[in-house]
PDB file of C-alpha atoms in Angstrom:
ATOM      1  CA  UNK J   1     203.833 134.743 140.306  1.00 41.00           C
ATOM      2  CA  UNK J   2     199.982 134.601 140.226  1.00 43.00           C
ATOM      3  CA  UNK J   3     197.986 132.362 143.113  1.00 43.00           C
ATOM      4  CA  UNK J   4     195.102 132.452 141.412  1.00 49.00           C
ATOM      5  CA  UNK J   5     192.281 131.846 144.304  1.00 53.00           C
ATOM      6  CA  UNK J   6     188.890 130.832 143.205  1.00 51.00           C
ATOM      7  CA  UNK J   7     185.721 131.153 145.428  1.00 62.00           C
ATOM      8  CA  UNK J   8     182.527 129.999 145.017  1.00 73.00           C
ATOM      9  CA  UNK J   9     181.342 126.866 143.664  1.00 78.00           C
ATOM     10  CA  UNK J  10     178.957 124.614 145.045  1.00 87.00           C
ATOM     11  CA  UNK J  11     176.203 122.335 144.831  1.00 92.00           C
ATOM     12  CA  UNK J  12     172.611 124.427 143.431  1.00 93.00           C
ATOM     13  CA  UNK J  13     169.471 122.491 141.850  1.00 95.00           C
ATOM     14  CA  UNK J  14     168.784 123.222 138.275  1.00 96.00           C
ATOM     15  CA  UNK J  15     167.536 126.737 137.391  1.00 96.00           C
ATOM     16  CA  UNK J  16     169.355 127.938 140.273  1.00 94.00           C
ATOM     17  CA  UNK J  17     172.645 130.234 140.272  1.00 94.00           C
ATOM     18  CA  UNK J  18     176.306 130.420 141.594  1.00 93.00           C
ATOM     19  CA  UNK J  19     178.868 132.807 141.465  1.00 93.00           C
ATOM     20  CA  UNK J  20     182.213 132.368 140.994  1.00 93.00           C
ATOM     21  CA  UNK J  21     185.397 134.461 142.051  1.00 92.00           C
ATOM     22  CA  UNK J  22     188.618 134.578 140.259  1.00 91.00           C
ATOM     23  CA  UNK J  23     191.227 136.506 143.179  1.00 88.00           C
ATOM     24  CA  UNK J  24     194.716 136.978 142.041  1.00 82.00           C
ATOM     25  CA  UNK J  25     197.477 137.425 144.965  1.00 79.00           C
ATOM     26  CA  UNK J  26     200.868 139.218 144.400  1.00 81.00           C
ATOM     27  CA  UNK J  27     199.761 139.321 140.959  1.00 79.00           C
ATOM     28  CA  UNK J  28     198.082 142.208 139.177  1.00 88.00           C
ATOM     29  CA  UNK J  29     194.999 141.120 137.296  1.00 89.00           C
ATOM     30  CA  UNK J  30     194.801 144.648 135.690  1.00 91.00           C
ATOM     31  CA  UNK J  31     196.396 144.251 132.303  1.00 92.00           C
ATOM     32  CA  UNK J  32     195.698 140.945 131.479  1.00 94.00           C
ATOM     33  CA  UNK J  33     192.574 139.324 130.228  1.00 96.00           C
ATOM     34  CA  UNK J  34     191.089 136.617 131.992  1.00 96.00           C
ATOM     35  CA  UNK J  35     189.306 133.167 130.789  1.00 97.00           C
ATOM     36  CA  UNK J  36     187.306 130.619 132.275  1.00 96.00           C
ATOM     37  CA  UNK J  37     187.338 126.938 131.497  1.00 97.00           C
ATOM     38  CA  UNK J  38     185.129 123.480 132.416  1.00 97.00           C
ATOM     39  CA  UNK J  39     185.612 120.211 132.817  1.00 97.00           C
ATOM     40  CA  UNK J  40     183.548 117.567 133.017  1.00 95.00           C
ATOM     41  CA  UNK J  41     183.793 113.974 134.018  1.00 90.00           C
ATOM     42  CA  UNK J  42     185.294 112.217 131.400  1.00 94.00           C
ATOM     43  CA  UNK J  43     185.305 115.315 128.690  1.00 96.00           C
ATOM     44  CA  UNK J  44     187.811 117.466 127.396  1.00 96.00           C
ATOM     45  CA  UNK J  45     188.304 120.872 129.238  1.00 95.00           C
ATOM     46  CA  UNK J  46     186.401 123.542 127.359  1.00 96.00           C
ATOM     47  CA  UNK J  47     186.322 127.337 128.001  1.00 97.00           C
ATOM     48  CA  UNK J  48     183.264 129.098 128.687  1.00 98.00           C
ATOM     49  CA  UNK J  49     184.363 132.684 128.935  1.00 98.00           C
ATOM     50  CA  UNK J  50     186.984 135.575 128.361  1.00 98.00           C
ATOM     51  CA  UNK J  51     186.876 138.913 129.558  1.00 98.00           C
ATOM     52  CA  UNK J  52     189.733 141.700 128.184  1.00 97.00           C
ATOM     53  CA  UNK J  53     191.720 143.739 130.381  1.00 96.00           C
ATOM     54  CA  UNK J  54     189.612 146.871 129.639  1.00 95.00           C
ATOM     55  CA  UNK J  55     186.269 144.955 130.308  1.00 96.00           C
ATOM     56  CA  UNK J  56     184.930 146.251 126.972  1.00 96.00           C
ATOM     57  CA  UNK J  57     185.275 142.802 125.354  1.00 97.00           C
ATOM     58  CA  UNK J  58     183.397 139.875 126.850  1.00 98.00           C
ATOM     59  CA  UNK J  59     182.784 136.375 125.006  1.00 98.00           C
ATOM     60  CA  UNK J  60     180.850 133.141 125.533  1.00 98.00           C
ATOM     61  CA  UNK J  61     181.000 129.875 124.180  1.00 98.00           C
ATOM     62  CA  UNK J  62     177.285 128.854 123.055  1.00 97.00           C
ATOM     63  CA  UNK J  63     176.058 126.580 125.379  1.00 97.00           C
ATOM     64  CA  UNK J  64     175.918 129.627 128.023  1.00 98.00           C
ATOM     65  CA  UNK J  65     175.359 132.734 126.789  1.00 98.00           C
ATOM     66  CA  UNK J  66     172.285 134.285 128.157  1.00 98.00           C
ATOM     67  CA  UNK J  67     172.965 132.397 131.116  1.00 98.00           C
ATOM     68  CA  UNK J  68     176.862 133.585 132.432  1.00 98.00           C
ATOM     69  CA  UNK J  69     178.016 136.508 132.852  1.00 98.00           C
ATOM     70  CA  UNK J  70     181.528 137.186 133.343  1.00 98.00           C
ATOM     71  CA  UNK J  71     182.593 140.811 134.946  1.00 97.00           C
ATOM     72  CA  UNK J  72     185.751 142.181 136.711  1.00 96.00           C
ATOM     73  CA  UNK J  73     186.693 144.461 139.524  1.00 94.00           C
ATOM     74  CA  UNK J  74     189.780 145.821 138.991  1.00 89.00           C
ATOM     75  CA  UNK J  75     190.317 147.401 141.986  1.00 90.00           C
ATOM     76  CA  UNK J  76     189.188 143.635 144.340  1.00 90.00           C
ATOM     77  CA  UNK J  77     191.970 142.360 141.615  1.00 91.00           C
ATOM     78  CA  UNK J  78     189.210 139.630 140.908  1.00 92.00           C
ATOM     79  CA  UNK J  79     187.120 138.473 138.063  1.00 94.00           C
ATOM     80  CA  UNK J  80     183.245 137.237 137.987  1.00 94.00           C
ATOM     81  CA  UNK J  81     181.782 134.309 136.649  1.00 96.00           C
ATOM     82  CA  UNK J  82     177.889 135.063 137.137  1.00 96.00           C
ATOM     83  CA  UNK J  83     176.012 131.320 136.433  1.00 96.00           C
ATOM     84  CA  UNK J  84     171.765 131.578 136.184  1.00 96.00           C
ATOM     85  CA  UNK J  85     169.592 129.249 135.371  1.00 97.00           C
ATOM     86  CA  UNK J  86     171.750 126.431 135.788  1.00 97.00           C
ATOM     87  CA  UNK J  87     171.678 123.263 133.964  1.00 97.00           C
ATOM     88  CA  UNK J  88     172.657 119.581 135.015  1.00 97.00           C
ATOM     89  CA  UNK J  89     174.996 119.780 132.089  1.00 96.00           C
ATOM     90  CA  UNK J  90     176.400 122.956 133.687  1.00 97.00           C
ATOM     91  CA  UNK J  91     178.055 120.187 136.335  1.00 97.00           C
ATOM     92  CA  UNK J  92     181.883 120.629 136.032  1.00 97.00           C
ATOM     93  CA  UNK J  93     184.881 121.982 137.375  1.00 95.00           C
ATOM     94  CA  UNK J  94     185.766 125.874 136.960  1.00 95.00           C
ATOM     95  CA  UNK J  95     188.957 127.266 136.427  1.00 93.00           C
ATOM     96  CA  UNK J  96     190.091 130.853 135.943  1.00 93.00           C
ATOM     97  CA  UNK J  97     193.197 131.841 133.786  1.00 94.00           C
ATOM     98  CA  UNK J  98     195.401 134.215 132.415  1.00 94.00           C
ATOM     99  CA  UNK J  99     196.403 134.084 128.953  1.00 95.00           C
ATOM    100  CA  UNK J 100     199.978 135.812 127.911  1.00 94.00           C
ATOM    101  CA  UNK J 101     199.449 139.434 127.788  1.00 89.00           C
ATOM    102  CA  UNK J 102     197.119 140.982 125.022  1.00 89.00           C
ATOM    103  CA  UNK J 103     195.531 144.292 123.787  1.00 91.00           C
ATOM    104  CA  UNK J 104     193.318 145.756 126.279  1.00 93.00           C
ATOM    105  CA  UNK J 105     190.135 145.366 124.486  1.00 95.00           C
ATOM    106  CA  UNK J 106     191.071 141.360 123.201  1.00 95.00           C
ATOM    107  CA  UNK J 107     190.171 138.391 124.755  1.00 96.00           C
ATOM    108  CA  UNK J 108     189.742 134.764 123.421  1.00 95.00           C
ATOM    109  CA  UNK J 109     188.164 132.177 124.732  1.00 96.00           C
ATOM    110  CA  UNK J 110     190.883 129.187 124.772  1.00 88.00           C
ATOM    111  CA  UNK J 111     194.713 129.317 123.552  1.00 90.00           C
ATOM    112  CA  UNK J 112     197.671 129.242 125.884  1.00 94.00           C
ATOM    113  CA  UNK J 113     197.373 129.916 129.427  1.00 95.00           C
ATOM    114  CA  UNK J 114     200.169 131.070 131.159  1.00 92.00           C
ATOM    115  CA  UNK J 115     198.360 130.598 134.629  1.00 90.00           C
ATOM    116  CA  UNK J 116     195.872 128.980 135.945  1.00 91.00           C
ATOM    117  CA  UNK J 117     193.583 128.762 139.169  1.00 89.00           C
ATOM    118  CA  UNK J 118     192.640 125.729 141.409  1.00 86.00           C
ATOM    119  CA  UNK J 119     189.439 124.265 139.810  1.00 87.00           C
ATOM    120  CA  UNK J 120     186.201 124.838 141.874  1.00 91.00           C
ATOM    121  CA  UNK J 121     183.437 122.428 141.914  1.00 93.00           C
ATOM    122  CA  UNK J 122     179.850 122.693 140.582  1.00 95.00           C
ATOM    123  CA  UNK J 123     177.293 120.223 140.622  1.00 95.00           C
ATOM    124  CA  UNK J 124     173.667 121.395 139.178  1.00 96.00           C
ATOM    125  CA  UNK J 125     171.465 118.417 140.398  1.00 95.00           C
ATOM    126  CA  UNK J 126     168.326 117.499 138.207  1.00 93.00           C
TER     127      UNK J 126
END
Protein backbone atom coordinates (compact mmCIF):
# COMPACT_ATOMS: atom_id res chain seq x y z
CA UNK A 1 0.00 0.00 0.00
CA UNK A 2 1.53 3.40 -0.97
CA UNK A 3 1.26 6.57 1.71
CA UNK A 4 2.13 8.82 -0.61
CA UNK A 5 3.63 11.92 1.58
CA UNK A 6 3.93 15.22 -0.09
CA UNK A 7 6.19 18.09 1.21
CA UNK A 8 6.47 21.37 0.27
CA UNK A 9 3.93 23.73 -0.73
CA UNK A 10 3.41 27.06 0.42
CA UNK A 11 2.59 30.51 -0.02
CA UNK A 12 5.57 32.45 -2.60
CA UNK A 13 4.84 35.91 -4.50
CA UNK A 14 4.79 35.71 -8.21
CA UNK A 15 8.10 34.99 -9.99
CA UNK A 16 9.13 33.20 -7.03
CA UNK A 17 9.67 29.24 -6.66
CA UNK A 18 8.60 26.14 -4.56
CA UNK A 19 9.50 22.75 -4.51
CA UNK A 20 7.54 20.00 -4.08
CA UNK A 21 8.25 16.36 -2.69
CA UNK A 22 6.46 13.29 -3.65
CA UNK A 23 7.78 10.46 -0.59
CA UNK A 24 6.35 7.06 -0.93
CA UNK A 25 6.34 4.82 2.43
CA UNK A 26 6.25 0.94 2.38
CA UNK A 27 5.88 1.42 -1.19
CA UNK A 28 8.60 1.27 -3.81
CA UNK A 29 8.49 4.23 -6.15
CA UNK A 30 11.16 2.51 -8.37
CA UNK A 31 9.20 0.89 -11.15
CA UNK A 32 6.45 2.98 -11.50
CA UNK A 33 6.07 6.31 -13.14
CA UNK A 34 4.87 9.12 -11.32
CA UNK A 35 2.36 12.17 -12.26
CA UNK A 36 1.45 15.32 -10.86
CA UNK A 37 -1.94 16.96 -10.92
CA UNK A 38 -3.69 20.65 -9.94
CA UNK A 39 -6.60 21.85 -8.84
CA UNK A 40 -7.92 24.94 -8.66
CA UNK A 41 -10.83 26.57 -6.99
CA UNK A 42 -13.71 25.78 -8.81
CA UNK A 43 -11.80 23.95 -11.96
CA UNK A 44 -11.39 20.58 -12.99
CA UNK A 45 -8.18 18.75 -11.73
CA UNK A 46 -5.58 18.88 -14.47
CA UNK A 47 -2.11 17.21 -14.57
CA UNK A 48 0.92 19.11 -14.97
CA UNK A 49 3.59 16.46 -15.12
CA UNK A 50 4.77 12.73 -15.57
CA UNK A 51 8.01 11.37 -15.06
CA UNK A 52 8.78 7.38 -16.20
CA UNK A 53 10.27 4.95 -14.00
CA UNK A 54 13.67 5.19 -15.79
CA UNK A 55 13.66 9.10 -15.60
CA UNK A 56 14.45 9.22 -19.34
CA UNK A 57 10.89 10.37 -20.17
CA UNK A 58 9.61 13.59 -18.65
CA UNK A 59 6.37 15.57 -19.92
CA UNK A 60 4.58 18.87 -19.29
CA UNK A 61 1.34 20.13 -19.95
CA UNK A 62 1.77 23.71 -21.72
CA UNK A 63 0.98 26.16 -19.38
CA UNK A 64 4.38 25.15 -17.45
CA UNK A 65 6.95 23.99 -19.33
CA UNK A 66 10.00 26.09 -19.04
CA UNK A 67 8.89 26.77 -15.71
CA UNK A 68 8.57 22.99 -13.74
CA UNK A 69 10.70 20.63 -13.60
CA UNK A 70 9.89 17.32 -12.42
CA UNK A 71 12.97 14.86 -11.30
CA UNK A 72 13.26 11.68 -9.11
CA UNK A 73 15.57 10.12 -6.62
CA UNK A 74 15.25 6.72 -6.64
CA UNK A 75 17.20 5.88 -3.94
CA UNK A 76 15.10 8.96 -1.28
CA UNK A 77 12.05 6.81 -2.98
CA UNK A 78 10.71 10.43 -3.81
CA UNK A 79 9.85 12.44 -6.81
CA UNK A 80 10.45 16.39 -7.59
CA UNK A 81 8.21 18.90 -8.68
CA UNK A 82 10.68 21.98 -9.28
CA UNK A 83 8.09 25.31 -9.72
CA UNK A 84 10.09 28.85 -11.02
CA UNK A 85 8.81 31.75 -11.89
CA UNK A 86 5.57 31.28 -10.46
CA UNK A 87 2.39 32.63 -11.64
CA UNK A 88 -0.91 33.68 -9.73
CA UNK A 89 -2.56 31.19 -11.99
CA UNK A 90 0.00 28.64 -10.71
CA UNK A 91 -2.38 28.87 -7.29
CA UNK A 92 -3.74 25.29 -6.74
CA UNK A 93 -3.52 22.21 -4.99
CA UNK A 94 -0.67 19.52 -5.89
CA UNK A 95 -1.01 16.02 -5.89
CA UNK A 96 1.44 13.25 -6.73
CA UNK A 97 0.35 9.81 -8.23
CA UNK A 98 1.05 6.58 -9.44
CA UNK A 99 -0.44 5.34 -12.48
CA UNK A 100 -0.79 1.28 -12.94
CA UNK A 101 2.51 -0.02 -13.84
CA UNK A 102 4.10 0.92 -17.32
CA UNK A 103 7.29 0.55 -19.48
CA UNK A 104 10.19 2.08 -17.90
CA UNK A 105 10.75 4.81 -20.30
CA UNK A 106 6.55 5.76 -20.57
CA UNK A 107 4.82 8.16 -18.76
CA UNK A 108 1.53 10.10 -19.47
CA UNK A 109 0.35 12.88 -18.13
CA UNK A 110 -3.39 11.96 -16.89
CA UNK A 111 -5.27 8.42 -17.17
CA UNK A 112 -5.98 6.18 -14.22
CA UNK A 113 -4.31 6.56 -11.04
CA UNK A 114 -4.06 3.79 -8.93
CA UNK A 115 -2.73 6.03 -5.97
CA UNK A 116 -2.68 9.13 -5.01
CA UNK A 117 -0.99 11.63 -2.44
CA UNK A 118 -2.57 14.18 0.02
CA UNK A 119 -2.87 17.46 -2.00
CA UNK A 120 -0.41 20.26 -0.91
CA UNK A 121 -1.27 23.82 -1.09
CA UNK A 122 0.16 26.64 -3.27
CA UNK A 123 -0.84 30.05 -3.39
CA UNK A 124 1.34 32.46 -5.85
CA UNK A 125 0.08 35.95 -4.67
CA UNK A 126 0.06 38.84 -7.34
Amino acid sequence: RCSCRRLGGGLVQAGGSLRLSCAASGFSLDFYAIVWFRQAPGKEREGVSCISSSGTNRQYVDSVKGRFAISRDNDRNTVYLQMNSLKPEDTAAYYCAVPPLVGRDDCAIGGHMDFWGKGTQVTVSS
